[in-house]
XYZ file of C-alpha atoms in Angstrom:
537
model
C 38.258 138.690 128.455
C 35.154 139.773 126.532
C 33.876 137.465 123.776
C 31.999 139.129 120.972
C 29.842 137.080 118.556
C 29.544 138.258 114.974
C 26.675 136.919 112.828
C 27.281 136.201 109.143
C 24.796 135.523 106.350
C 25.974 131.907 106.122
C 24.916 131.402 109.755
C 28.564 130.726 110.618
C 29.546 132.245 113.908
C 33.020 133.823 114.279
C 34.344 135.082 117.534
C 36.668 138.039 117.985
C 38.262 138.420 121.351
C 39.771 141.408 122.987
C 41.210 141.886 126.392
C 39.690 144.303 128.832
C 40.845 147.788 127.940
C 44.009 148.757 129.731
C 45.306 152.134 130.756
C 48.373 152.973 128.693
C 51.032 154.176 131.100
C 53.344 156.830 129.626
C 56.951 155.704 129.268
C 58.225 158.367 131.655
C 55.883 157.074 134.375
C 56.801 153.412 133.733
C 60.473 154.303 133.975
C 59.849 156.115 137.236
C 57.904 153.084 138.483
C 60.771 150.697 137.612
C 63.238 152.897 139.465
C 61.329 152.618 142.762
C 62.334 150.036 145.331
C 60.016 146.997 145.749
C 58.877 148.278 149.190
C 57.806 151.642 147.808
C 56.005 150.000 144.874
C 54.142 147.664 147.214
C 53.041 150.614 149.383
C 51.776 152.538 146.332
C 49.816 149.574 145.015
C 48.233 148.951 148.403
C 47.271 152.604 148.710
C 45.786 152.663 145.222
C 43.763 149.495 145.766
C 42.354 150.840 149.036
C 41.343 154.014 147.233
C 39.613 152.032 144.479
C 37.785 149.868 147.034
C 36.487 152.977 148.804
C 35.183 154.416 145.543
C 33.584 151.094 144.662
C 31.728 150.948 148.010
C 30.352 154.454 147.433
C 29.113 153.681 143.934
C 27.517 150.312 144.751
C 24.153 151.873 145.706
C 23.772 153.538 142.321
C 25.311 150.909 140.066
C 25.574 147.474 141.637
C 26.068 145.778 138.271
C 29.437 147.386 137.579
C 32.623 145.530 138.519
C 35.252 147.770 140.088
C 38.499 148.037 138.121
C 41.580 147.138 140.116
C 43.966 149.104 137.946
C 45.804 152.084 139.317
C 45.922 155.276 137.276
C 49.112 156.794 135.964
C 48.089 160.173 137.337
C 47.708 158.761 140.845
C 51.059 157.012 140.602
C 52.673 160.205 139.393
C 51.191 162.252 142.244
C 52.196 159.785 144.932
C 55.642 159.266 143.472
C 56.147 163.016 143.410
C 55.113 163.292 147.030
C 57.497 160.528 148.039
C 60.332 162.126 146.076
C 59.677 165.536 147.586
C 59.710 164.099 151.090
C 63.255 162.761 150.629
C 66.320 164.643 151.730
C 67.153 167.144 148.997
C 70.848 166.422 149.441
C 70.439 162.717 148.563
C 70.955 161.941 144.874
C 69.530 158.719 143.548
C 71.896 156.878 141.154
C 70.778 157.414 137.542
C 68.949 154.459 136.020
C 69.247 153.743 132.311
C 67.021 151.558 130.181
C 67.665 149.379 127.168
C 66.088 146.623 125.134
C 67.689 143.173 125.185
C 68.535 142.407 121.526
C 68.011 138.655 122.098
C 64.883 138.329 124.233
C 63.353 141.772 123.767
C 63.179 142.243 127.528
C 63.207 145.740 129.006
C 66.339 146.130 131.105
C 66.856 148.763 133.772
C 70.461 149.359 134.839
C 71.391 151.120 138.064
C 75.078 151.768 138.816
C 76.492 150.570 142.133
C 77.900 153.245 144.393
C 81.455 151.922 144.640
C 81.885 150.996 140.976
C 79.467 153.273 139.091
C 81.275 152.963 135.757
C 81.558 149.194 135.760
C 78.976 147.352 137.875
C 75.229 147.771 137.475
C 72.290 146.148 139.231
C 69.699 145.188 136.643
C 66.052 144.251 136.461
C 64.811 142.500 133.331
C 61.118 142.577 132.507
C 60.035 140.242 129.754
C 56.532 140.118 128.255
C 55.509 137.008 126.334
C 52.192 136.347 124.631
C 50.673 132.977 123.845
C 47.755 132.757 121.451
C 45.404 129.772 121.432
C 42.576 129.261 118.943
C 39.699 126.903 119.830
C 37.086 125.981 117.240
C 33.614 124.639 117.959
C 30.721 123.835 115.656
C 29.457 127.407 115.640
C 32.274 129.564 116.959
C 36.014 130.227 116.991
C 37.429 131.471 120.265
C 40.862 133.092 120.375
C 42.483 133.313 123.781
C 45.581 135.425 124.343
C 47.604 134.829 127.480
C 50.171 137.401 128.487
C 52.917 136.502 130.931
C 55.199 139.080 132.523
C 58.394 137.683 134.018
C 61.112 139.563 135.844
C 64.640 138.707 136.838
C 67.408 140.554 138.579
C 71.180 140.438 138.751
C 74.329 142.415 138.094
C 76.198 143.380 134.955
C 79.948 143.980 134.847
C 81.287 146.201 132.068
C 85.020 146.563 131.522
C 87.012 147.641 128.487
C 90.513 146.252 128.168
C 93.097 149.038 127.775
C 94.883 147.637 124.703
C 97.937 149.624 123.695
C 101.186 148.402 122.177
C 103.910 150.026 120.092
C 105.189 148.545 116.845
C 108.688 150.009 116.745
C 110.725 150.265 113.548
C 114.310 149.908 114.712
C 117.107 151.566 112.749
C 118.355 149.008 110.224
C 120.779 146.533 111.778
C 121.006 148.179 115.223
C 118.706 146.064 117.398
C 121.525 143.807 118.661
C 123.995 146.660 119.047
C 124.658 147.144 122.803
C 124.617 150.896 122.193
C 120.921 150.606 121.304
C 118.986 150.169 124.545
C 115.601 149.449 122.926
C 115.602 145.698 123.521
C 116.803 146.063 127.113
C 114.285 148.826 127.815
C 111.494 146.635 126.453
C 112.209 144.007 129.141
C 110.886 146.376 131.794
C 112.079 148.427 134.731
C 113.697 146.322 137.479
C 115.236 147.111 140.842
C 118.985 147.471 141.094
C 120.679 144.107 141.201
C 118.024 142.279 139.193
C 120.419 141.016 136.539
C 118.575 138.240 134.668
C 116.159 138.251 131.711
C 114.194 135.531 129.913
C 113.890 134.930 126.162
C 112.187 132.387 123.921
C 114.376 132.021 120.832
C 113.899 130.149 117.550
C 116.495 127.373 117.210
C 117.571 128.615 113.771
C 117.762 132.217 114.974
C 119.926 131.071 117.878
C 122.270 129.374 115.412
C 122.650 132.587 113.415
C 122.371 135.278 116.092
C 122.578 133.516 119.468
C 126.056 134.781 120.304
C 125.136 138.382 119.459
C 121.880 138.170 121.437
C 123.638 136.908 124.574
C 126.511 139.362 124.137
C 124.011 142.238 123.985
C 122.866 141.460 127.534
C 126.293 140.452 128.839
C 127.606 143.924 128.061
C 124.766 145.295 130.200
C 125.762 143.016 133.077
C 122.714 140.802 132.597
C 122.468 137.037 132.245
C 120.003 135.894 129.588
C 118.079 132.674 130.232
C 117.137 131.194 126.854
C 114.379 128.718 126.021
C 114.996 127.292 122.532
C 111.950 126.390 120.412
C 111.779 124.855 116.940
C 110.098 127.291 114.554
C 108.589 124.919 112.002
C 104.863 124.503 111.412
C 105.096 120.870 112.558
C 106.313 122.087 115.961
C 103.452 124.534 116.460
C 101.726 122.356 119.055
C 100.656 122.564 122.669
C 103.786 120.645 123.693
C 105.893 123.653 122.674
C 103.731 125.897 124.881
C 104.204 123.482 127.793
C 107.964 123.609 127.305
C 107.978 127.406 127.616
C 105.684 127.284 130.662
C 108.045 124.812 132.337
C 111.007 127.098 131.715
C 109.093 130.121 133.019
C 108.332 128.227 136.239
C 112.014 127.360 136.663
C 113.030 130.945 135.915
C 110.312 132.294 138.285
C 109.233 135.129 136.019
C 107.705 138.014 137.927
C 104.104 139.031 137.319
C 104.904 142.282 135.486
C 108.204 141.236 133.910
C 108.158 141.103 130.087
C 110.006 138.272 128.398
C 111.360 138.290 124.828
C 110.077 136.182 121.927
C 112.661 136.177 119.118
C 111.962 134.304 115.893
C 109.546 133.718 113.052
C 105.768 133.662 113.085
C 105.395 130.182 114.607
C 107.672 130.994 117.546
C 105.885 134.308 118.140
C 102.515 132.530 118.144
C 103.700 129.839 120.554
C 105.380 132.327 122.906
C 102.314 134.576 122.855
C 100.132 131.650 123.849
C 102.457 130.860 126.766
C 102.460 134.525 127.856
C 98.665 134.550 127.849
C 98.477 131.418 130.031
C 101.299 131.978 132.521
C 99.866 133.544 135.692
C 96.782 134.301 133.529
C 98.829 136.763 131.512
C 102.319 138.234 131.616
C 103.839 140.788 129.222
C 105.968 139.673 126.309
C 107.926 141.453 123.577
C 107.846 140.326 119.959
C 111.083 140.435 117.975
C 110.261 139.047 114.498
C 113.155 137.740 112.418
C 111.437 136.846 109.109
C 109.760 139.011 106.489
C 106.482 137.165 107.053
C 106.601 137.733 110.804
C 107.560 141.400 110.427
C 104.538 142.273 108.282
C 102.020 139.781 109.707
C 102.518 137.799 112.923
C 104.071 140.674 114.881
C 101.400 143.256 114.092
C 98.144 141.912 115.561
C 97.123 140.275 118.837
C 96.580 136.678 117.730
C 98.488 133.801 119.283
C 97.900 130.087 118.988
C 98.882 126.574 118.019
C 97.631 123.909 115.649
C 95.460 121.273 117.302
C 95.237 117.539 116.674
C 91.796 116.255 117.648
C 91.902 112.819 119.286
C 88.362 112.064 118.086
C 88.622 113.010 114.395
C 92.386 112.327 114.177
C 92.706 115.548 112.166
C 94.975 118.513 112.727
C 93.375 121.952 112.640
C 95.446 125.049 111.932
C 95.438 127.642 114.726
C 92.379 125.999 116.268
C 93.511 126.747 119.840
C 94.659 130.262 120.624
C 93.999 133.631 122.166
C 93.729 137.322 121.501
C 96.542 138.683 123.657
C 98.515 141.805 122.864
C 102.294 142.058 123.234
C 103.723 144.779 125.423
C 105.809 145.918 122.435
C 107.146 144.862 119.018
C 110.694 145.569 117.834
C 111.161 145.324 114.066
C 114.618 145.305 112.515
C 114.479 144.602 108.754
C 118.167 143.608 108.806
C 117.103 140.101 109.902
C 115.553 139.554 106.443
C 118.967 139.318 104.808
C 119.704 136.075 106.659
C 116.760 134.304 105.002
C 116.905 132.340 101.766
C 114.908 133.418 98.702
C 112.081 130.975 99.334
C 111.436 132.372 102.797
C 111.486 135.922 101.452
C 109.021 134.971 98.699
C 106.930 133.349 101.424
C 106.737 136.699 103.210
C 105.686 138.410 100.002
C 102.638 136.114 99.942
C 101.152 138.108 102.825
C 102.311 141.468 101.436
C 100.744 140.800 98.023
C 97.516 139.772 99.736
C 97.310 143.210 101.341
C 98.049 144.910 98.041
C 95.251 143.051 96.247
C 92.553 143.903 98.779
C 93.648 147.323 99.995
C 96.357 149.157 98.064
C 96.989 149.547 94.355
C 100.034 151.680 95.286
C 101.565 148.746 97.147
C 100.789 146.471 94.205
C 102.559 148.870 91.831
C 105.672 148.749 94.043
C 105.629 144.950 94.110
C 105.071 144.776 90.374
C 108.026 147.063 89.690
C 110.522 146.034 92.374
C 109.428 142.772 93.978
C 111.651 140.532 91.878
C 114.767 142.551 92.736
C 113.923 142.564 96.442
C 113.559 138.773 96.472
C 116.847 138.235 94.633
C 118.803 140.694 96.797
C 117.016 139.823 100.059
C 115.992 143.458 100.550
C 119.632 144.552 100.353
C 119.641 146.278 96.951
C 121.494 149.546 97.559
C 119.462 151.587 95.065
C 116.117 150.437 96.459
C 117.281 151.011 100.029
C 118.533 154.484 99.229
C 115.356 155.424 97.369
C 113.234 154.171 100.269
C 111.399 151.515 98.238
C 112.390 148.674 100.569
C 111.211 150.426 103.713
C 108.134 151.807 101.931
C 106.886 148.310 101.108
C 107.321 147.122 104.690
C 105.860 150.304 106.181
C 102.799 150.187 103.915
C 102.175 146.537 104.732
C 102.338 147.103 108.487
C 100.204 150.234 108.323
C 97.487 148.512 106.256
C 97.399 145.586 108.682
C 97.082 147.902 111.662
C 94.354 149.940 109.963
C 92.333 146.766 109.395
C 93.067 145.063 112.717
C 93.130 148.087 115.022
C 89.366 148.755 115.207
C 88.543 145.025 115.122
C 91.186 143.336 117.296
C 88.781 140.759 118.762
C 87.178 140.171 115.338
C 83.693 141.264 116.337
C 83.269 141.991 112.626
C 83.857 138.810 110.614
C 83.727 140.358 107.133
C 87.476 141.023 106.976
C 89.419 141.797 103.822
C 92.647 140.609 105.527
C 91.162 137.088 105.435
C 91.897 137.134 101.698
C 93.914 134.039 100.868
C 92.969 132.391 104.176
C 89.992 130.255 103.157
C 91.489 127.433 101.085
C 95.067 127.851 102.354
C 94.275 126.454 105.801
C 93.478 123.006 104.462
C 96.291 123.184 101.904
C 98.814 123.664 104.709
C 97.362 120.774 106.693
C 97.616 118.173 103.895
C 99.909 115.441 105.277
C 103.365 115.672 103.746
C 102.582 118.866 101.813
C 105.687 120.930 101.062
C 104.067 124.361 101.232
C 104.729 127.334 103.497
C 102.099 129.689 104.893
C 102.672 132.610 102.521
C 102.856 130.221 99.573
C 99.509 128.633 100.505
C 97.999 132.101 100.935
C 99.150 132.996 97.424
C 97.695 129.828 95.838
C 94.431 130.619 97.622
C 94.712 134.234 96.468
C 95.102 133.368 92.793
C 92.248 130.860 93.010
C 90.086 133.688 94.371
C 91.193 135.944 91.502
C 89.878 133.300 89.101
C 86.566 133.176 90.997
C 86.381 136.977 90.764
C 86.904 136.738 87.005
C 84.185 134.104 86.572
C 81.801 136.367 88.481
C 82.629 139.328 86.278
C 84.265 141.327 89.074
C 87.590 141.653 87.208
C 88.635 141.223 83.584
C 91.257 138.859 82.158
C 93.811 141.668 81.857
C 93.677 142.058 85.645
C 93.981 138.301 86.122
C 97.071 138.189 83.885
C 98.614 141.175 85.635
C 98.174 139.569 89.070
C 99.512 136.249 87.770
C 102.641 137.914 86.332
C 103.318 139.740 89.615
C 102.982 136.518 91.592
C 105.406 134.722 89.297
C 107.938 137.567 89.538
C 107.929 137.069 93.327
C 108.605 133.330 92.878
C 105.286 132.499 94.513
C 103.350 129.335 93.600
C 99.996 129.948 91.927
C 98.578 126.431 92.094
C 98.921 123.207 94.067
C 98.306 119.584 93.170
C 96.419 119.343 96.479
C 93.917 122.038 95.477
C 91.120 119.760 94.338
C 87.340 120.122 94.380
C 86.866 118.111 97.563
C 89.385 120.229 99.493
C 88.012 123.476 98.054
C 84.416 122.662 98.969
C 85.416 121.455 102.444
C 87.254 124.765 102.893
C 84.019 126.640 102.171
C 82.183 124.546 104.753
C 84.935 125.128 107.301
C 84.729 128.871 106.569
C 81.027 128.810 107.481
C 81.927 127.286 110.839
C 84.865 129.616 111.490
C 83.051 132.767 110.327
C 79.860 132.066 112.248
C 77.357 130.797 109.720
C 78.505 132.448 106.491
C 81.391 131.913 104.076
C 82.496 135.578 104.151
C 85.151 134.892 101.495
C 86.981 138.052 100.325
C 87.195 138.549 96.537
C 88.808 141.434 94.680
C 86.686 143.715 92.491
C 89.775 145.500 91.232
C 93.346 145.712 92.418
C 93.147 147.391 95.818
C 89.398 146.852 96.342
C 87.468 143.857 97.677
C 84.145 142.543 98.929
C 83.133 139.524 101.021
C 80.752 136.954 99.506
C 78.903 134.032 101.084
C 77.289 132.329 98.108
C 80.124 130.431 96.389
C 78.837 127.082 95.098
C 80.526 123.744 94.486
C 79.873 124.123 90.731
C 81.564 127.536 90.787
C 84.643 126.056 92.444
C 84.778 123.304 89.813
C 84.720 125.852 86.968
C 87.453 127.887 88.665
C 89.657 124.805 89.056
C 89.243 124.004 85.353
C 90.233 127.548 84.370
C 93.273 127.373 86.673
C 94.653 124.573 84.481
C 94.987 126.950 81.520
C 97.747 128.969 83.214
C 101.425 128.133 83.008
C 102.057 127.640 86.703
C-alpha cells in the first residue's frame, strides 16, 4: 500500500491511500483461468513467476531500487493457456462451464456439468471477494487501510424440475358411479390380471349417501374395494386422521405406483393428500370431490394439509402442516352437489364469488343474475342446466383457479389474488365454538376487504352495495360477531409471517380487478369495522 500525504492550509494532514496498481484481467481470460484444473493453474503461476524472476535479475544492474512485480500478465496467461489447449487431443471436448453471480453473497460461481448427469449435476467453484475498510486517526494524519480477502469453496449443485401434470376431468353429469363409465376404475391404474382389490378413503357422510353405489361400481368389475372411512368436518382435520389412513394403507399393502381414491369434501381431500404424500414418500392418489366447495377449490390445486394444535402455545393453526403434492387425476361430477343442503351450497359460492371479485366480472354477472336460483335448486334448475349457466359457473371457477395456480403451484410468488378472503378468515374459523364454515368465513373476510377498498378510494359505494346485494342473494354471511379489532389486527400480523415479511392482502379496485397491499394499519381496520356496522347483515 502506498500512503500519500496531502498538505492543507490549516496544517492538517490528511492521508489518501490506494493499493498498488493491479492489472485488470479481461473477463474472457478470467473465465478461462477459472476453467483450468488446479494443477494446470499451479504450473502456469510457477512458470510466470520464474519468468518474472529472470527479468528482475537482468534489470538489477541498471535499476536496483525497483521492486519486481510478482503479478502475471493476462497476455502471458492467454498465450500459455492457448498452447496448453492446442496440445490437447482435438477429439476431446471439455464440458462447457457457465458462470453466474450468487444473488445472496455476490460470489462468482462457475458451474461445470458432470459427465454422467450433465443436465442435473454440476461441480461448482465459488469465489467470493470481501473488503474490509479500517480508518486510523493520529494527531496529524488519517490512514485508511483496505483489506481484501478472496475466499473460494467448492461443491456440487443438483438441479431437478418436478414433472407436474394432472388432469382435472369433468365427468358427464351423474355418470361417475355408473359401472358403464370406466373413468373411476381407469384412474386407479393399470394392474396385472388377477389384481382385484382397490383402496379408497371415503367421507363418512358420503359413504352414508353413496357408499352402496361406490362399492357396487367396483363389484360389477369383479373388484373388492377396501374403504377407510374418515370424518369430513373441520374439527377432524388433524394429524390423527392422517395416521388412521397410513395405518390402513399399511394393512392394505398399497403398491408403490398404485393410485388410491379420495372421495369426499375438501377436508377429506386435504387429509388424504397429506397421507399420499407421506406414504412411501409419495404414492399417487385420485381426487373425487363431492361438494361444490371441493369441486371448485380443494380439488384443483396441489395443496394438502391439516390444522395443527401447538403444544407450547395451546393454539390451533389452520392448515399449518401440509405439503404441495399433486394428485394423479381429479374426477369432477357436479351431480354430487344436489345431495348437499343449501348452507353447504352457499358455502361453496363463497369461494366462487371470491374468484369473481378478483378476476372475472363475467362470473360476477352470472352470480348476480342466477346465484340465488342455483342455491335454492341445488344446481338442478332445468332452465339453467339447459342454457349451460350451471356448468358455465363451475367451468369458469375451475379455469380461473388453474390459471392463477398453474404457473405458481409452489407459491414462489406470494402476491396472489386467490388469497382474497383468506387473511382474516383463518382466525375467524379457528375461534373456539365458532359456527362458521370455510366459504362463509372467506365471504365475511371478502366483504370486510371491500369496505377497506372503499375507504381507500379504490371502489365507490355503488360497487360496495352491489357486492353486498350479491352476497346476500347467495345466503352468505357478510359479518361475524367474532370479527373484532384484536382479531383483525392479529390476522394482519399473521399474514406478515405467512407471506414472508409483508401483508400482501388482496383488495379489489373494481369488480374483476385487484391489487395486493402491505400497508394496512390498525386505525384503518377500526374505521372499516365501524362502517361494517351500518349494513343490514
